[in-house]
JSON list of C-alpha atoms in Angstrom, two decimals:
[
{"chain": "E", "resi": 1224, "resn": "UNK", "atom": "CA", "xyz": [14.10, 47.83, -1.26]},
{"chain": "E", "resi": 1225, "resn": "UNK", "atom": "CA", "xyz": [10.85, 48.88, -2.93]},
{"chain": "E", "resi": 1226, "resn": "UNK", "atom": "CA", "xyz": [8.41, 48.64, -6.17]},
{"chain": "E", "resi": 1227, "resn": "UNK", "atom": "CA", "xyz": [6.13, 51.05, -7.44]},
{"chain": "E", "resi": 1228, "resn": "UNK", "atom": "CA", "xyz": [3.18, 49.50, -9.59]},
{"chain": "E", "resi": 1229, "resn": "UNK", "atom": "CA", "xyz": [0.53, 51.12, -11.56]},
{"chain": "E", "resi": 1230, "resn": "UNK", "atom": "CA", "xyz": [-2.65, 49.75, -12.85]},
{"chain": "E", "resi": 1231, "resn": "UNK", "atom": "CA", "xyz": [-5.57, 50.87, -14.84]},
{"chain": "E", "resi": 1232, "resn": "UNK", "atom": "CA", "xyz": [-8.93, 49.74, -15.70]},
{"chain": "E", "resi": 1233, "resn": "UNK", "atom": "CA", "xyz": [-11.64, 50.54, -17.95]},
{"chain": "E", "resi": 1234, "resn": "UNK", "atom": "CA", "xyz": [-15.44, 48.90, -18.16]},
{"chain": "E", "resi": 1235, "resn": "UNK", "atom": "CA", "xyz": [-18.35, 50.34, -20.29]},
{"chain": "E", "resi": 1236, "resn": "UNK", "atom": "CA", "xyz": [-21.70, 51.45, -18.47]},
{"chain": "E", "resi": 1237, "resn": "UNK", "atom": "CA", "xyz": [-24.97, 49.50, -19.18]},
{"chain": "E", "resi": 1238, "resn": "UNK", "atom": "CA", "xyz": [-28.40, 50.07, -17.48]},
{"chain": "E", "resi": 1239, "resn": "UNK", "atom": "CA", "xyz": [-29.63, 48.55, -14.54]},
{"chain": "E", "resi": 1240, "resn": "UNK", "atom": "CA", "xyz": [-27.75, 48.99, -11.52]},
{"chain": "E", "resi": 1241, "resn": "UNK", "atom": "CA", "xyz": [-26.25, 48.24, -8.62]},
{"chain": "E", "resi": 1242, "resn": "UNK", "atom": "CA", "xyz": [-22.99, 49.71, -9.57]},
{"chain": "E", "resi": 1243, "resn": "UNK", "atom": "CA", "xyz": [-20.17, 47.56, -8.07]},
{"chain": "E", "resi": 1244, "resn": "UNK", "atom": "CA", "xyz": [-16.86, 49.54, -6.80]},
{"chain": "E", "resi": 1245, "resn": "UNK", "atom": "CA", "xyz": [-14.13, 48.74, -4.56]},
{"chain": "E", "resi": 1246, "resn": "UNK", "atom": "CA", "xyz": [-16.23, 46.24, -3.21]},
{"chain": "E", "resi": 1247, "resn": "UNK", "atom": "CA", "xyz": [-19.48, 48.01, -2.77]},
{"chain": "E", "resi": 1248, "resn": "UNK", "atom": "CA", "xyz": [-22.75, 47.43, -4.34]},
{"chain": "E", "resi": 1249, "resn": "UNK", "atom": "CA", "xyz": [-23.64, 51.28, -4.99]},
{"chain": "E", "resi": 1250, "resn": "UNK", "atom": "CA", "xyz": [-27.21, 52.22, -5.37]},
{"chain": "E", "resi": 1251, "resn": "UNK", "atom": "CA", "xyz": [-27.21, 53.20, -9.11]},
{"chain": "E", "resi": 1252, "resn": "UNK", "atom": "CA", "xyz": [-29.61, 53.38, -12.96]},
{"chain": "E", "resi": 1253, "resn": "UNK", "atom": "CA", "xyz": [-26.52, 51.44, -14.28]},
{"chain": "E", "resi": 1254, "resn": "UNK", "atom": "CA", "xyz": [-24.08, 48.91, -13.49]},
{"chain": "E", "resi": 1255, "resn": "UNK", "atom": "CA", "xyz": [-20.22, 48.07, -15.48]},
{"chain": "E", "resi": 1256, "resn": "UNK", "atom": "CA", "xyz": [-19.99, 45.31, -17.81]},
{"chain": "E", "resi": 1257, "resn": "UNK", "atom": "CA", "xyz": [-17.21, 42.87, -17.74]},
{"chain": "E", "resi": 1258, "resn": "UNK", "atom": "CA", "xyz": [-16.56, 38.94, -17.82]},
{"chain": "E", "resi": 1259, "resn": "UNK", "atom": "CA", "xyz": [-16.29, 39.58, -14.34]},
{"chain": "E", "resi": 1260, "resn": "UNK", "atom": "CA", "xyz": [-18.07, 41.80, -11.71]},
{"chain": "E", "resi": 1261, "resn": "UNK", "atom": "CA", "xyz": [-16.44, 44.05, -13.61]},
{"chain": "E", "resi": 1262, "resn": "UNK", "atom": "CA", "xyz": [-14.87, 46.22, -10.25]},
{"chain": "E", "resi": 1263, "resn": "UNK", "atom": "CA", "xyz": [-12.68, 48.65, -12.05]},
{"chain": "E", "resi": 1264, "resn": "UNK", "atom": "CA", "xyz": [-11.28, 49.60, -9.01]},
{"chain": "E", "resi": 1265, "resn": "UNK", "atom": "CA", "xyz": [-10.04, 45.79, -7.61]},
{"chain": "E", "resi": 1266, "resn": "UNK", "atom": "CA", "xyz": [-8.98, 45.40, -11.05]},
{"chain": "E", "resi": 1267, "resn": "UNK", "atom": "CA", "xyz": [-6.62, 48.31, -11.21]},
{"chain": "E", "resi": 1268, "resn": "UNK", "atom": "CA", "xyz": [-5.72, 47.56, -7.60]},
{"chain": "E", "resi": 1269, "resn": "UNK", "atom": "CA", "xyz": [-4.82, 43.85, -9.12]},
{"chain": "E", "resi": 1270, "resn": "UNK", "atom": "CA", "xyz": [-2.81, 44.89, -11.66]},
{"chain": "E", "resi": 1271, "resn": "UNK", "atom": "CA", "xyz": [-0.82, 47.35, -9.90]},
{"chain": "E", "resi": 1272, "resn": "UNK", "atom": "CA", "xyz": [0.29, 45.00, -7.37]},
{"chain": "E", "resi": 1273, "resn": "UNK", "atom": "CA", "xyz": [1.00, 42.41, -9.87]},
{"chain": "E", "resi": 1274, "resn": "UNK", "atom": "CA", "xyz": [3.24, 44.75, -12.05]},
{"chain": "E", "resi": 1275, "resn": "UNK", "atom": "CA", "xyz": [5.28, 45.83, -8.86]},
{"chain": "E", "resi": 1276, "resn": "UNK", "atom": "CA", "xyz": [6.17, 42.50, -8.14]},
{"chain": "E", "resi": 1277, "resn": "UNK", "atom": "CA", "xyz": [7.11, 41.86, -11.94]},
{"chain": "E", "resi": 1278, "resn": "UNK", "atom": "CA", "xyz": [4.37, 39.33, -11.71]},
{"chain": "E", "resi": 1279, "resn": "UNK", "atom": "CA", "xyz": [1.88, 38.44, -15.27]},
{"chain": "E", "resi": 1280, "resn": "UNK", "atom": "CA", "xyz": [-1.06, 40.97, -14.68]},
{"chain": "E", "resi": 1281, "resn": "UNK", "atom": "CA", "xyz": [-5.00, 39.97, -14.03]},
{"chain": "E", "resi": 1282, "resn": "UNK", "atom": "CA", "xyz": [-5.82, 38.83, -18.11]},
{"chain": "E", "resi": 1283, "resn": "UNK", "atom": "CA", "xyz": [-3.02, 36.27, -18.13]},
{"chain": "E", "resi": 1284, "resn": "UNK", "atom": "CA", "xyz": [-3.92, 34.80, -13.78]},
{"chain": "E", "resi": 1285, "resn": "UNK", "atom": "CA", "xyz": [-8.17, 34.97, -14.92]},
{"chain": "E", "resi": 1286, "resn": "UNK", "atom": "CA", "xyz": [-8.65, 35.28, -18.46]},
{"chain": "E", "resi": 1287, "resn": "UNK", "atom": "CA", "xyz": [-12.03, 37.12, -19.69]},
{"chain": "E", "resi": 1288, "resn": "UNK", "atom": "CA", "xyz": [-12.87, 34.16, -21.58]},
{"chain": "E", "resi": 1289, "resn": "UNK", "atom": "CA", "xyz": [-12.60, 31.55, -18.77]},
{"chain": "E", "resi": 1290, "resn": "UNK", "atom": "CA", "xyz": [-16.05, 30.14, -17.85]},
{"chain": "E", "resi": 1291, "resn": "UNK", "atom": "CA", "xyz": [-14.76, 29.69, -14.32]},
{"chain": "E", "resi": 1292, "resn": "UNK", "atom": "CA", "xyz": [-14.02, 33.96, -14.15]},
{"chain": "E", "resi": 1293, "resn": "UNK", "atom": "CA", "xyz": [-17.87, 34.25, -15.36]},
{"chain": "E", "resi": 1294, "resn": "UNK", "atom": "CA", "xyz": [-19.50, 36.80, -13.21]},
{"chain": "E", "resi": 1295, "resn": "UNK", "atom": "CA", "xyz": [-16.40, 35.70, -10.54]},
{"chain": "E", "resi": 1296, "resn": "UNK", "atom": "CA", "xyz": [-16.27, 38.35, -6.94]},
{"chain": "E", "resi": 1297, "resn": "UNK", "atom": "CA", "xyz": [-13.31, 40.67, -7.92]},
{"chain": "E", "resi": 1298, "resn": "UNK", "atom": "CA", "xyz": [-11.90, 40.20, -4.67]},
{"chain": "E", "resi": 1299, "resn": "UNK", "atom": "CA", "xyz": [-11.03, 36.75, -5.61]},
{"chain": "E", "resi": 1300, "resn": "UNK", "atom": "CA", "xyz": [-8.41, 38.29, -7.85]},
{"chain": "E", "resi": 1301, "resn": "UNK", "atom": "CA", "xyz": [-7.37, 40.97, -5.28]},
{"chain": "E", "resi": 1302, "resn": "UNK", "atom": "CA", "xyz": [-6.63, 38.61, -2.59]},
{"chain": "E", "resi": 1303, "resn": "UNK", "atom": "CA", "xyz": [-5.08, 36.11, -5.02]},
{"chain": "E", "resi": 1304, "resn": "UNK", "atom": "CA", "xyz": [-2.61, 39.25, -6.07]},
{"chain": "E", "resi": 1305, "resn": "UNK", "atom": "CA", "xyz": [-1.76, 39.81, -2.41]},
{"chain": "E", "resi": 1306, "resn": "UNK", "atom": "CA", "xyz": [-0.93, 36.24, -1.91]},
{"chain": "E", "resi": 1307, "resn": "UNK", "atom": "CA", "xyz": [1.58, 36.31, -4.88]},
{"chain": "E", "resi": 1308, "resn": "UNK", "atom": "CA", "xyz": [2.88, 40.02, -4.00]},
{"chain": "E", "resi": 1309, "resn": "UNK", "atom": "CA", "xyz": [3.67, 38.29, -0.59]},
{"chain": "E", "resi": 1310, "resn": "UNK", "atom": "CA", "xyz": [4.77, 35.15, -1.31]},
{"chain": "E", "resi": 1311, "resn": "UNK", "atom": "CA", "xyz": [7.37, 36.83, -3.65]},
{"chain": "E", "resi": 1312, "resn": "UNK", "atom": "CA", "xyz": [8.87, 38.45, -0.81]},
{"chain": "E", "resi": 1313, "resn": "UNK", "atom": "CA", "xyz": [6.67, 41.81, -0.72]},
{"chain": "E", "resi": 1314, "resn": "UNK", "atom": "CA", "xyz": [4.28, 43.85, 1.47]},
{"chain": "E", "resi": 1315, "resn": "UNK", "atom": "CA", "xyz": [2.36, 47.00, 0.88]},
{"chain": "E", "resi": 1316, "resn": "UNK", "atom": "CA", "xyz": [3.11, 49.97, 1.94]},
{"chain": "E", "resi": 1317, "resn": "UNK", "atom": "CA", "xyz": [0.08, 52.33, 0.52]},
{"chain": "E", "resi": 1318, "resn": "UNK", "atom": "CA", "xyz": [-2.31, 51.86, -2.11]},
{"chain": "E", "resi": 1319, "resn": "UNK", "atom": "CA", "xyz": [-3.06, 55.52, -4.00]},
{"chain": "E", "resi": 1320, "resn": "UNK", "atom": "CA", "xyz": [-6.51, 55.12, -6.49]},
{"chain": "E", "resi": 1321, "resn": "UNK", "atom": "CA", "xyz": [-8.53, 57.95, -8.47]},
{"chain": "E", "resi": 1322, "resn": "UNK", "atom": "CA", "xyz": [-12.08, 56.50, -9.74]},
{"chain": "E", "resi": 1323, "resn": "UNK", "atom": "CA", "xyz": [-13.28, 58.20, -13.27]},
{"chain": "E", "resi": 1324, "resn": "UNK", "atom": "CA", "xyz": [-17.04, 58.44, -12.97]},
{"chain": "E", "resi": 1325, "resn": "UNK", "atom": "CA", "xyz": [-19.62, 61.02, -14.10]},
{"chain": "E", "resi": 1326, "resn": "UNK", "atom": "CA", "xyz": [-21.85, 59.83, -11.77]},
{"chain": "E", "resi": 1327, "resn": "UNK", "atom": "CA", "xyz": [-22.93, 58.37, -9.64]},
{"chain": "E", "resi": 1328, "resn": "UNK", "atom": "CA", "xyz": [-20.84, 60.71, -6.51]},
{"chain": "E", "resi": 1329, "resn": "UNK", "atom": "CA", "xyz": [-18.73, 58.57, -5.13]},
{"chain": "E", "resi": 1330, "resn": "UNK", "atom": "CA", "xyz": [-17.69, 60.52, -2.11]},
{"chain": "E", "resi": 1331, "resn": "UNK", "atom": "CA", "xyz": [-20.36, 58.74, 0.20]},
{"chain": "E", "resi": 1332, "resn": "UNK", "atom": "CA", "xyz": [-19.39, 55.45, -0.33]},
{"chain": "E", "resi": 1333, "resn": "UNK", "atom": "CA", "xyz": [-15.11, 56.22, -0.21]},
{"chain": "E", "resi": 1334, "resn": "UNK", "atom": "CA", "xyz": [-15.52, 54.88, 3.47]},
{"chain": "E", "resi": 1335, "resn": "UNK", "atom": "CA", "xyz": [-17.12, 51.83, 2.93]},
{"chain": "E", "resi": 1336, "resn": "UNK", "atom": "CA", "xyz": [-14.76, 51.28, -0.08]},
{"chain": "E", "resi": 1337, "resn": "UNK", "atom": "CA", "xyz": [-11.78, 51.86, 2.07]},
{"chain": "E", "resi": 1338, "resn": "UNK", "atom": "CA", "xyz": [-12.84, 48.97, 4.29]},
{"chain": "E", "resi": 1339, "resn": "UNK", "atom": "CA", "xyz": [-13.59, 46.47, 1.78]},
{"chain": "E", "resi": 1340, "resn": "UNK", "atom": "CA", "xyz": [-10.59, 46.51, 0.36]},
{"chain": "E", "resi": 1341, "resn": "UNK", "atom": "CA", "xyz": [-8.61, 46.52, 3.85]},
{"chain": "E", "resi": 1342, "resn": "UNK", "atom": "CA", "xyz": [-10.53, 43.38, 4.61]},
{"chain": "E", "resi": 1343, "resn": "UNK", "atom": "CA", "xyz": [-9.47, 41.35, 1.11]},
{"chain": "E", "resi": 1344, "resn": "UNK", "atom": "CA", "xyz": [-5.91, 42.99, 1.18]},
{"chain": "E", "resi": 1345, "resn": "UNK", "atom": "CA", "xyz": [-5.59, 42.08, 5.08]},
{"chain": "E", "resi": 1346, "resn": "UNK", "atom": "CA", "xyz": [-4.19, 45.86, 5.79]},
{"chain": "E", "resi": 1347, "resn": "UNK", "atom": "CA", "xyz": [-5.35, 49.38, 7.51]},
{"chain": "E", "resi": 1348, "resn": "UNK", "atom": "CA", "xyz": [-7.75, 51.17, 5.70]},
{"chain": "E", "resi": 1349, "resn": "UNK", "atom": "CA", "xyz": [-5.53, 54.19, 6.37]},
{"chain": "E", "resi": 1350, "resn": "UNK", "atom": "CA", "xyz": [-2.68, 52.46, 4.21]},
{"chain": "E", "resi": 1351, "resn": "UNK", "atom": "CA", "xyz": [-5.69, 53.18, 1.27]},
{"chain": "E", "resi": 1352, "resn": "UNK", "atom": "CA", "xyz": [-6.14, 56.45, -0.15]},
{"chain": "E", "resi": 1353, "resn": "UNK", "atom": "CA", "xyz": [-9.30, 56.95, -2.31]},
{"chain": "E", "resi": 1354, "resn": "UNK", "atom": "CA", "xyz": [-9.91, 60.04, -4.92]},
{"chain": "E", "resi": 1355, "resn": "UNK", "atom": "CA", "xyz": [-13.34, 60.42, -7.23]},
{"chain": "E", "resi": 1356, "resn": "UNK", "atom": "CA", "xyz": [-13.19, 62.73, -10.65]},
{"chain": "E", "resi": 1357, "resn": "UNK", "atom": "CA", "xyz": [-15.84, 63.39, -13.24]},
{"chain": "E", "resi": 1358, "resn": "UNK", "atom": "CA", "xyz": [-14.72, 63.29, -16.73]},
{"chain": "E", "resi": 1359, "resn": "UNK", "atom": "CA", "xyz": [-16.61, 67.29, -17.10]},
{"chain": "E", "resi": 1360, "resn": "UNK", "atom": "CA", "xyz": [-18.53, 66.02, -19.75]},
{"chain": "E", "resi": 1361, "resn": "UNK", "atom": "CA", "xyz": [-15.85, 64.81, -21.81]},
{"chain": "E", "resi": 1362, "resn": "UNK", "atom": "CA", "xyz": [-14.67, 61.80, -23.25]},
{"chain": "E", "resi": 1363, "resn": "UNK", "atom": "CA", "xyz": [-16.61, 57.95, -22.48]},
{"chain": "E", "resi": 1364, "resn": "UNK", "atom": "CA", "xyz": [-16.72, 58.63, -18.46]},
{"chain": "E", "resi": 1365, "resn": "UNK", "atom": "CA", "xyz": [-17.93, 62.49, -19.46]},
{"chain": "E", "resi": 1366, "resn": "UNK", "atom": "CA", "xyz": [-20.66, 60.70, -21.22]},
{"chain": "E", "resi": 1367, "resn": "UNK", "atom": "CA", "xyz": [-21.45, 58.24, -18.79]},
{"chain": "E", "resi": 1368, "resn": "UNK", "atom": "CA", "xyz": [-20.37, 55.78, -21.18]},
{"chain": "E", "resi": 1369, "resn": "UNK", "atom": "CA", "xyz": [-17.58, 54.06, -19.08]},
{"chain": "E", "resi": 1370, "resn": "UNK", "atom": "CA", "xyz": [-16.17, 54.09, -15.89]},
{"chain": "E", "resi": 1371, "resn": "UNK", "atom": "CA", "xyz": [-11.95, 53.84, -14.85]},
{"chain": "E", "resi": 1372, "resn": "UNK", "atom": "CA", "xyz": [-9.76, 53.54, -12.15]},
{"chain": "E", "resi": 1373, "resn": "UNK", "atom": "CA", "xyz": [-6.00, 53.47, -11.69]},
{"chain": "E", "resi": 1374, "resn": "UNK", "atom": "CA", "xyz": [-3.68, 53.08, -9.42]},
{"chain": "E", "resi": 1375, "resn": "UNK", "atom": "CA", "xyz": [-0.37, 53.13, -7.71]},
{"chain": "E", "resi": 1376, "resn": "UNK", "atom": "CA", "xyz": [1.11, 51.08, -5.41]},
{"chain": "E", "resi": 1377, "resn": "UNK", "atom": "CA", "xyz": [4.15, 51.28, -3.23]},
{"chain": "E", "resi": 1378, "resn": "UNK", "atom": "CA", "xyz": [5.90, 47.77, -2.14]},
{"chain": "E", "resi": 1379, "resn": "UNK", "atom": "CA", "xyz": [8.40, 46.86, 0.17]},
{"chain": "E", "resi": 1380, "resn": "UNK", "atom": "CA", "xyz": [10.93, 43.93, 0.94]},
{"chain": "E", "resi": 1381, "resn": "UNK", "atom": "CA", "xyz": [9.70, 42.07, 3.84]},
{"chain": "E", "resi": 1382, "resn": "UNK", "atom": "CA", "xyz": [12.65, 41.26, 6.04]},
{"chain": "E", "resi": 1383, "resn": "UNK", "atom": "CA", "xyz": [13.44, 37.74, 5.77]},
{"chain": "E", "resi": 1384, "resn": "UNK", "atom": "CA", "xyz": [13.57, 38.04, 2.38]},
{"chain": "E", "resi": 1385, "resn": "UNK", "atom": "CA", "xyz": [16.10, 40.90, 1.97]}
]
């Protein structure tokens, strides 16, 4: 048996960096706002392994208004997703992302990205695949307003559970 889940994420560009993605502080004029650390990429990452389990997605487990998710590591909510994926009966089989972003270029840092997330999600990196697109000038991530991420994920029945 398997699941597909897809998630999405959208935070709004401010100045002052670093810019935080997929785990990495990214040298960077600006940084994304959010209740949170405000990682559109663990967010997106979250959400889609949340929706392939049929589990509530990342508002409803951390609320943006809880003091206690103020400024909170995203990875906290990554690794609390892959607890619940599992403990429902699930593993992952690949993770497929694309990262919106005018700038900065993101292709330096896809490596060290990678590996992050392997760590939190307890996986290989090569289970992770990692795409960057501008927004060519159009739209918020065009004008350097914003910055998204989604995401796909691909689940599968762990054994004992089947």
């Amino acid at each position: 048996m398997i699941r597909i889940g897809l998630g999405h994420d959208t935070h709004r560009l401010a100045e002052g960096g670093p810019l935080r993605l997929g785990g990495v502080d990214i040298p960077h004029a600006y940084h994304m706002v959010g209740h949170s650390d405000a990682d559109v990429l663990m967010h997106a990452i979250t959400d889609a392994l949340l929706g392939a389990a049929n589990l509530p997605d990342i508002g409803e487990w951390f609320p943006n208004n809880a003091e206690e998710n103020k400024g909170r590591d995203s990875a906290d909510f990554l690794r609390f997703a892959n607890h619940k994926v599992n403990e429902e009966g699930w593993r992952i089989t690949n993770i497929d992302t694309v990262i919106f972003a005018q700038e900065p270029k993101l292709s330096p840092y896809k490596g060290a990205m990678r590996t992050a997330l392997a760590e939190v999600l307890m996986i290989d990196p090569q289970l992770i695949g990692i795409k960057s697109k501008t927004g060519e000038h159009v739209g918020p991530v065009g004008r350097k307003e914003a910055i998204q991420a989604e995401c796909v994920v691909l689940l599968e029945r762990i054994e004992e559970f089947i």
